[in-house]
Coordinates of C-alpha atoms in Angstrom, one line a residue:
M1 CA -3.2 3.4 28.0
C2 CA -4.0 2.3 24.9
P3 CA -7.1 1.0 23.5
D4 CA -7.5 -2.6 22.0
K5 CA -9.3 -2.5 18.4
D6 CA -12.8 -3.7 20.1
D7 CA -12.6 -0.7 21.9
L8 CA -11.8 1.5 18.6
D9 CA -14.7 -0.3 16.8
E10 CA -17.5 0.0 19.6
E11 CA -16.3 3.8 19.1
I12 CA -17.3 3.5 15.8
R13 CA -20.5 1.7 16.2
G14 CA -21.7 3.8 18.6
H15 CA -21.0 7.4 16.5
L16 CA -22.7 5.7 13.6
A17 CA -26.3 4.1 15.7
I18 CA -26.1 7.8 17.0
S19 CA -25.8 9.6 12.7
I20 CA -28.9 6.7 11.9
K21 CA -30.6 7.8 15.2
E22 CA -30.4 11.5 14.1
R23 CA -31.9 10.5 10.7
I24 CA -34.2 9.1 11.7
E25 CA -35.3 12.0 14.7
R26 CA -35.3 14.5 11.6
G27 CA -37.9 12.4 9.6
E28 CA -36.4 10.1 7.8
D29 CA -37.6 6.8 7.5
P30 CA -35.7 4.3 8.8
S31 CA -35.5 1.8 6.5
S32 CA -33.6 4.1 4.5
A33 CA -31.3 5.8 7.0
R34 CA -29.5 2.7 7.7
P35 CA -27.9 2.2 4.5
G36 CA -27.0 5.7 4.0
R37 CA -25.2 5.5 7.8
A38 CA -21.6 6.1 6.4
E39 CA -22.7 9.3 4.0
G40 CA -22.5 11.2 7.0
F41 CA -19.6 9.8 8.9
G42 CA -17.2 9.2 5.9
N43 CA -15.6 5.7 5.0
V44 CA -15.5 3.9 7.9
T45 CA -12.0 2.2 7.5
L46 CA -10.2 5.2 6.7
T47 CA -12.3 7.0 10.4
R48 CA -10.8 3.7 11.9
D49 CA -7.0 4.3 11.0
S50 CA -6.4 8.3 11.8
M51 CA -8.8 7.1 15.0
R52 CA -5.8 4.8 15.3
G53 CA -3.8 6.9 15.6
V54 CA -5.1 9.7 17.2
W55 CA -5.3 6.5 20.4
L56 CA -1.6 5.5 20.0
P57 CA 0.6 7.6 22.4
R58 CA 3.5 9.7 20.4
W59 CA 5.7 7.6 21.9
F60 CA 5.2 4.5 19.9
D61 CA 5.8 6.1 17.0
A62 CA 9.4 8.0 18.2
A63 CA 10.0 3.9 19.5
E64 CA 8.9 2.3 16.0
A65 CA 11.5 5.3 13.8
L66 CA 13.7 4.8 16.4
G67 CA 13.9 0.7 15.4
R68 CA 14.0 2.1 11.9
D69 CA 17.0 3.9 12.2
I70 CA 18.7 1.7 13.9
R71 CA 18.2 -1.6 11.5
F72 CA 19.4 1.3 9.4
A73 CA 22.3 2.2 10.5
L74 CA 23.4 -1.9 11.7
R75 CA 22.3 -2.8 7.7
A76 CA 25.1 0.2 6.2
L77 CA 28.1 -0.6 8.9
L78 CA 27.0 -4.1 8.0
R79 CA 27.9 -3.6 4.2
T80 CA 30.8 -2.0 5.0
K81 CA 33.8 -4.0 7.4
G82 CA 36.0 -1.2 7.9
M83 CA 33.8 1.3 7.8
A84 CA 31.8 -0.8 11.4
A85 CA 35.2 -1.3 12.4
T86 CA 37.0 2.1 12.4
V87 CA 32.9 3.4 14.5
V88 CA 33.5 0.8 17.0
V89 CA 37.0 1.6 17.8
T90 CA 36.5 5.4 17.4
L91 CA 33.2 5.7 20.2
A92 CA 35.7 3.0 22.4
L93 CA 38.4 5.9 22.5
G94 CA 36.1 8.3 23.0
I95 CA 33.7 7.2 25.5
G96 CA 37.6 6.5 27.5
A97 CA 38.7 9.8 27.1
N98 CA 36.0 11.0 28.5
A99 CA 35.6 8.4 31.3
A100 CA 38.8 9.1 32.1
I101 CA 39.6 13.5 32.2
F102 CA 36.1 13.4 34.3
S103 CA 36.9 11.0 37.2
S104 CA 40.5 12.7 37.6
S105 CA 39.1 16.5 37.3
G106 CA 36.1 15.8 39.5
T107 CA 37.9 15.0 42.2
Y108 CA 40.2 17.6 42.4
S109 CA 37.5 20.0 40.9
C110 CA 34.5 19.3 42.8
G111 CA 35.6 18.9 46.0
P112 CA 32.3 19.1 48.8
W113 CA 30.4 22.1 48.9
S114 CA 31.1 24.7 52.0
I115 CA 27.6 26.4 51.8
A116 CA 26.5 25.9 54.7
T117 CA 29.2 28.6 56.3
R118 CA 28.6 30.7 53.5
I119 CA 24.8 30.6 54.4
A120 CA 25.6 31.2 58.1

């Protein structure tokens, strides 16, 4: 489950509140602890972006990269029509030949296995 932006902001606010509380417990004035709260925490925007990268599932990055690759390949093929036709014909022939070979050889070499007779 991927948390939404509100969950992430709530998490950051919680960490900032803990930081302020710790600074007050160490004896710092509450009015000065609040403005300096981000000193120990760092850049809030940078932290939010890096946490979002951790919270998002890994397949999301892979799917995004796959989408970019497919778009790039389609643009490249659309620029060269002859190459696109060659690629499509080659794939069709390769897939068709593969299917024909395996369907014909499967009937001859992959008959029913007699495992039950070997065990008995």
